[in-house]
Short mmCIF file of C-alpha atoms and ligand atoms in Angstrom, two decimals:
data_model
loop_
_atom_site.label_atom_id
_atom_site.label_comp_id
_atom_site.label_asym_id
_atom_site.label_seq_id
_atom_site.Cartn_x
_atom_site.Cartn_y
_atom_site.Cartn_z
CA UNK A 1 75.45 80.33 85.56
CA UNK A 2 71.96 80.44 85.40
CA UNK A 3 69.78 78.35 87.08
CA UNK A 4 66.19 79.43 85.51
CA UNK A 5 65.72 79.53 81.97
CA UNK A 6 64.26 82.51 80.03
CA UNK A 7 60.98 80.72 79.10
CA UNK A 8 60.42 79.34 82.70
CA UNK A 9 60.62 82.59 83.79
CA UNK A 10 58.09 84.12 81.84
CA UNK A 11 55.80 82.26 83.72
CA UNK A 12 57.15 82.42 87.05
CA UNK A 13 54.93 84.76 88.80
CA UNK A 14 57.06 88.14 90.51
CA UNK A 15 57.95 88.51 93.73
CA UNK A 16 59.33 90.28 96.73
CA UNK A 17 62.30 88.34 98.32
CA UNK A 18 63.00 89.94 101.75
CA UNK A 19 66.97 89.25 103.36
CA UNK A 20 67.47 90.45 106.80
CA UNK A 21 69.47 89.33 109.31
CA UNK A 22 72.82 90.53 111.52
CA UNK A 23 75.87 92.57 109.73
CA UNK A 24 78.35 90.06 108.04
CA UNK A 25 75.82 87.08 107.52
CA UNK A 26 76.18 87.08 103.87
CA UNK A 27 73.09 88.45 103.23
CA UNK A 28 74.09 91.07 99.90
CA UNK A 29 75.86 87.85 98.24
CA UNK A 30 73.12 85.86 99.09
CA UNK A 31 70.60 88.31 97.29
CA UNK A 32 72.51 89.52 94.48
CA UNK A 33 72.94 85.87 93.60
CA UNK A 34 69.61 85.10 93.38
CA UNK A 35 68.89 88.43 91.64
CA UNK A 36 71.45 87.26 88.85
CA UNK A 37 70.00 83.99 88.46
CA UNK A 38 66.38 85.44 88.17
CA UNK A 39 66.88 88.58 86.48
CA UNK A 40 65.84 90.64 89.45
CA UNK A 41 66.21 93.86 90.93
CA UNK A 42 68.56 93.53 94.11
CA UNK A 43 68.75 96.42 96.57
CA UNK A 44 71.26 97.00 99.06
CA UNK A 45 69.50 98.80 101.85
CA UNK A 46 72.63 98.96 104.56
CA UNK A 47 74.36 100.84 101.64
CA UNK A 48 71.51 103.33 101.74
CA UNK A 49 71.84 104.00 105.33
CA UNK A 50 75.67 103.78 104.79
CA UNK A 51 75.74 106.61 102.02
CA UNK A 52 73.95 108.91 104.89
CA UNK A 53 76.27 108.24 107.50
CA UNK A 54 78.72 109.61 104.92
CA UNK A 55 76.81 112.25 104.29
CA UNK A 56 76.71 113.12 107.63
CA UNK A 57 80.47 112.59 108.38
CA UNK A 58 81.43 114.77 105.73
CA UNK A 59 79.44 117.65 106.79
CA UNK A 60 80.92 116.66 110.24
CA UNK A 61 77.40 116.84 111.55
CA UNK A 62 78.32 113.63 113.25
CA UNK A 63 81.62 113.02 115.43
CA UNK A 64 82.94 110.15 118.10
CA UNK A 65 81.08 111.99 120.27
CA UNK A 66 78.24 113.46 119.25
CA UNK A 67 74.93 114.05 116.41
CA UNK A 68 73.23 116.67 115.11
CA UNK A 69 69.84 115.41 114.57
CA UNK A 70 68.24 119.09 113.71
CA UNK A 71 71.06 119.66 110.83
CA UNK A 72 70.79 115.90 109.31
CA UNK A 73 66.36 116.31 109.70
CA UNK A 74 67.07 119.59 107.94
CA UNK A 75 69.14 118.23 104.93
CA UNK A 76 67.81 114.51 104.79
CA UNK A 77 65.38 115.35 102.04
CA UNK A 78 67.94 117.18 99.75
CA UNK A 79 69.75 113.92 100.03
CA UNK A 80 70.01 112.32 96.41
CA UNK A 81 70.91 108.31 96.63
CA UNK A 82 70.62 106.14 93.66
CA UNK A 83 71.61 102.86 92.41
CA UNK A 84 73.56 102.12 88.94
CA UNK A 85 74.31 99.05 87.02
CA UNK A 86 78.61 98.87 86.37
CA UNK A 87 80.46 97.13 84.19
CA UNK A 88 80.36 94.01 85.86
CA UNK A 89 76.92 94.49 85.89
CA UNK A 90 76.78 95.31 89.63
CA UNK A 91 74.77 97.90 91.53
CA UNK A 92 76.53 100.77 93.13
CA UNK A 93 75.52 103.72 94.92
CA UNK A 94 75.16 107.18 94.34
CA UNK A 95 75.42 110.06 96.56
CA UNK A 96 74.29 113.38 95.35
CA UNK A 97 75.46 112.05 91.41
CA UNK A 98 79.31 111.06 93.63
CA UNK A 99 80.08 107.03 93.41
CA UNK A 100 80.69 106.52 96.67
CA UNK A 101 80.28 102.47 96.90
CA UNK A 102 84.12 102.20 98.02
CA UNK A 103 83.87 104.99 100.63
CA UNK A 104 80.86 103.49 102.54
CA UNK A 105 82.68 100.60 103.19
CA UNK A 106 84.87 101.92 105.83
CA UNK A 107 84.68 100.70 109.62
CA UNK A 108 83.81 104.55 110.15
CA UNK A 109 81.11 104.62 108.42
CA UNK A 110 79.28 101.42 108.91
CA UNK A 111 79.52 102.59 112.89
CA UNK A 112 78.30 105.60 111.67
CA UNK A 113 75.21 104.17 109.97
CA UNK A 114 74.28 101.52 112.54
CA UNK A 115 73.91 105.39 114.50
CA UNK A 116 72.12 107.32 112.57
CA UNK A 117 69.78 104.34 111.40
CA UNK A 118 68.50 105.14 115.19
CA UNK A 119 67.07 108.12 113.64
CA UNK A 120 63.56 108.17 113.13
CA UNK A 121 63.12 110.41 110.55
CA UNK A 122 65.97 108.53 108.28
CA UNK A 123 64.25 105.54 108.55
CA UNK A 124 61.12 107.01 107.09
CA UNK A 125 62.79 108.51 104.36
CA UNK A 126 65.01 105.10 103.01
CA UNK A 127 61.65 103.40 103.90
CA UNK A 128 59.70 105.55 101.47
CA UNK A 129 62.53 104.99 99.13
CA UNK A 130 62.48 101.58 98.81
CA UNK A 131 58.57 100.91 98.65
CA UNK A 132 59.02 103.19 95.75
CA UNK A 133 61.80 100.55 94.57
CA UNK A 134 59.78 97.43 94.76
CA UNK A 135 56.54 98.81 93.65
CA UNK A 136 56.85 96.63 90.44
CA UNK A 137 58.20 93.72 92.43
CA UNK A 138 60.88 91.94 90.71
CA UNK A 139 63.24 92.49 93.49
CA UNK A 140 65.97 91.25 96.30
CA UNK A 141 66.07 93.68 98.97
CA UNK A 142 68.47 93.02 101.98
CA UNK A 143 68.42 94.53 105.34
CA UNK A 144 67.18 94.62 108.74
CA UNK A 145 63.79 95.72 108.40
CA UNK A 146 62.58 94.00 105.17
CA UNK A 147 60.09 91.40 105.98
CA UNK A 148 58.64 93.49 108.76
CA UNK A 149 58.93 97.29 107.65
CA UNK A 150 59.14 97.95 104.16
CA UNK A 151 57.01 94.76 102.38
CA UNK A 152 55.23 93.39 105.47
CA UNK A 153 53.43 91.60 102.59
CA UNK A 154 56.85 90.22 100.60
CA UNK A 155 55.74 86.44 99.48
CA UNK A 156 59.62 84.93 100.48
CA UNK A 157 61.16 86.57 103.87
CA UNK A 158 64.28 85.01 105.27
CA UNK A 159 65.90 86.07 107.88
CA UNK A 160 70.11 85.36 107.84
CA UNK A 161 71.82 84.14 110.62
CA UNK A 162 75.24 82.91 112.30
CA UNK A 163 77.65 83.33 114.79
CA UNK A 164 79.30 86.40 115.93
CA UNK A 165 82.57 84.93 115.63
CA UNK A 166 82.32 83.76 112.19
CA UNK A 167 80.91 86.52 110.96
CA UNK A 168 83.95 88.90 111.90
CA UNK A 169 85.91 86.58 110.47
CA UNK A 170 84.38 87.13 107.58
CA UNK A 171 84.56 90.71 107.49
CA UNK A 172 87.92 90.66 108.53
CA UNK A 173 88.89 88.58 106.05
CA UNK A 174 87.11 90.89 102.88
CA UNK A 175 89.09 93.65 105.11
CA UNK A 176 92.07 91.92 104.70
CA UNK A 177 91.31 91.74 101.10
CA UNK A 178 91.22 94.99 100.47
CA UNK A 179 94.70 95.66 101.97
CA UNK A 180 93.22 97.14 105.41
CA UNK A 181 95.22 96.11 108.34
CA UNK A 182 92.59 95.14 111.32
CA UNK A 183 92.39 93.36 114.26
CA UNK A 184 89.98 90.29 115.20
CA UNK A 185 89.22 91.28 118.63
CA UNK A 186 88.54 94.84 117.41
CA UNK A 187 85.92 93.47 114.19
CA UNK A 188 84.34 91.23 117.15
CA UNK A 189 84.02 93.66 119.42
CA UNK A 190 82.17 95.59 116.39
CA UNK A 191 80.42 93.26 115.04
CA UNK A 192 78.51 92.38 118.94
CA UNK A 193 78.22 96.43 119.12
CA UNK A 194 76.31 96.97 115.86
CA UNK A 195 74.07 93.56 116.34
CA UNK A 196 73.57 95.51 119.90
CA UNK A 197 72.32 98.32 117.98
CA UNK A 198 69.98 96.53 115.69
CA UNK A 199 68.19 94.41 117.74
CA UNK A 200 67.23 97.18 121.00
CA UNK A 201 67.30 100.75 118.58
CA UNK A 202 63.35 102.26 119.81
CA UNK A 203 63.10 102.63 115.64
CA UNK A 204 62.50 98.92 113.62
CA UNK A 205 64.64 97.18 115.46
CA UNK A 206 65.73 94.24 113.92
CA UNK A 207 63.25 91.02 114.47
CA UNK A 208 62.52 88.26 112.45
CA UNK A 209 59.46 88.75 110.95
CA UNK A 210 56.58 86.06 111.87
CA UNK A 211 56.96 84.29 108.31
CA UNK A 212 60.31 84.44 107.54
CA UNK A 213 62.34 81.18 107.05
CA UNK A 214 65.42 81.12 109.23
CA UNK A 215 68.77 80.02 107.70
CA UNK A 216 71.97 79.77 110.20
CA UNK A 217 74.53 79.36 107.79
CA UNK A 218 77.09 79.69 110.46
CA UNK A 219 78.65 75.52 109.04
CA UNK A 220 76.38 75.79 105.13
CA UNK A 221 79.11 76.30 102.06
CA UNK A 222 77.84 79.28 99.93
CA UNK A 223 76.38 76.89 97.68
CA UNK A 224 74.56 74.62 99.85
CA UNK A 225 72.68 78.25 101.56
CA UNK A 226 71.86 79.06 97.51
CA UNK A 227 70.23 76.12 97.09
CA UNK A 228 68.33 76.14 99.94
CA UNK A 229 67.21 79.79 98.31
CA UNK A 230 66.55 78.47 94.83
CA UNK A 231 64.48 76.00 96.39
CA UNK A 232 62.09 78.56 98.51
CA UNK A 233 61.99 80.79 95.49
CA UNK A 234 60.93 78.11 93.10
CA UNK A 235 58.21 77.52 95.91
CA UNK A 236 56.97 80.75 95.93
CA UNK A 237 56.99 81.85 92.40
CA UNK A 238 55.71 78.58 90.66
CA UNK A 239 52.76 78.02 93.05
O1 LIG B 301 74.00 95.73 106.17
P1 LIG B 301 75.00 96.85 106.48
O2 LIG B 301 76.08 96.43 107.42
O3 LIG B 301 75.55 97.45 105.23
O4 LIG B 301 74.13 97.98 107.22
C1 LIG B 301 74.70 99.16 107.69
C2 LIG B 301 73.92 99.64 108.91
O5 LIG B 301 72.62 100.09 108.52
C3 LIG B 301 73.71 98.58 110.01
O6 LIG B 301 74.18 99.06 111.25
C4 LIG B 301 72.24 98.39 110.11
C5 LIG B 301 71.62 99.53 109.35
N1 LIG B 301 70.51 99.08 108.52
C6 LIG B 301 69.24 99.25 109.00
O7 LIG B 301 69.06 99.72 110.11
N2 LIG B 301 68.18 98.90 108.23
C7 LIG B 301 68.35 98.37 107.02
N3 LIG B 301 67.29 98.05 106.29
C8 LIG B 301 69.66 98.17 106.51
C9 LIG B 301 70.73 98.52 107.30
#
């Protein structure tokens, strides 16, 4: 359903709508929503830094154990990532012209890219990226370092919170849905490494930004959180 209507929107001013918050908050349903209700760009930056822990992975140039910065600086450049539309009218991403939006899903992988988006010269790169994305504005971006990295000047932040415990449950139970066999205590545990990881990494750690609007939806239904959205966006574009 849509909630604006094509004429309204023609004079709605355009925006940038930065999402950030912990892993498992919501945060990519939250902002492809309001991209589908608005006709807006959304962009899934954890997929970005997802696609180059695969990367990475696959040319085994990262292990349990260890990273090899030099080779991934080397090769970071002659990394191609893109976004395209699929039937469902969904974005998925592109690794060197490869779909790989089921592959970066993987508990591997997301461990993987909560490590090498440590790296300082990855986050430069995605962060170059996606100014290029949201040059036009237009856009939903989610991530960790929205509001306070890439559009320091976005007109709506929000920053996505809620408890640890709900949020594995939530990933366990998309998991689940997808026929993987996991264990609570084990999505928990990963869940409290990775938010770990985000908040004290040396490179944009993640921080709510000074203006952002928080929203714990640890106890909101999905609708009651897109309200509140629709509400702030309405704000922001009609003033
Ligand atoms: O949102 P996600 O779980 O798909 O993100 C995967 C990892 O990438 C996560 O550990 C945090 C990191 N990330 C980041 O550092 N900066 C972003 N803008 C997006 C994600």
């Amino acid at each position: 359903m849509h909630f604006y209507n094509e004429p309204l929107l023609l004079y709605m001013k355009k925006i940038i709508v930065a999402i950030d918050g912990f892993s498992s908050c919501g945060k990519s349903t939250m902002a492809k929503e309001l991209a589908h209700e608005t006709g807006y760009i959304y962009v899934d930056t954890g997929a970005m830094y997802r696609a180059v822990s695969l990367f990475c992975i696959r040319n085994g140039w990262m292990t349990d154990s260890q990273i090899n910065e030099k080779q991934i600086e080397k090769h970071i450049s002659s990394m191609n990532l893109e976004f395209k539309t699929n039937n469902q009218g969904e974005n998925e991403i592109y690794l060197n012209g490869e779909n790989v939006e089921n592959q970066i899903r993987s508990l591997e992988v997301a461990n993987g890219a909560s490590r090498v988006s440590t790296l300082g010269f990855v986050r430069l790169e995605l962060v170059h990226q996606q100014q290029i994305m949201g040059q036009h504005k237009g856009i939903v971006m989610d991530g960790r370092d929205i509001g306070t990295v890439v559009f320091p000047e976005a007109e709506l932040k929000i920053f996505l919170t809620a408890s640890p415990e709900i949020r594995a449950q939530r990933r366990m139970d998309e998991m689940i849905a997808k026929g993987e066999v996991v264990n609570y205590n084990d999505v928990l545990t990963n869940v409290k490494e990775r938010d770990d990881r985000d908040q004290n990494r040396a490179e944009s750690p993640l921080r709510k930004a000074k203006d952002a609007i928080i929203i714990d939806n640890s106890s909101l239904t999905p609708q009651q959180q897109q309200e509140i959205l629709r509400t702030l966006f309405a704000e922001k574009t009609l003033d």
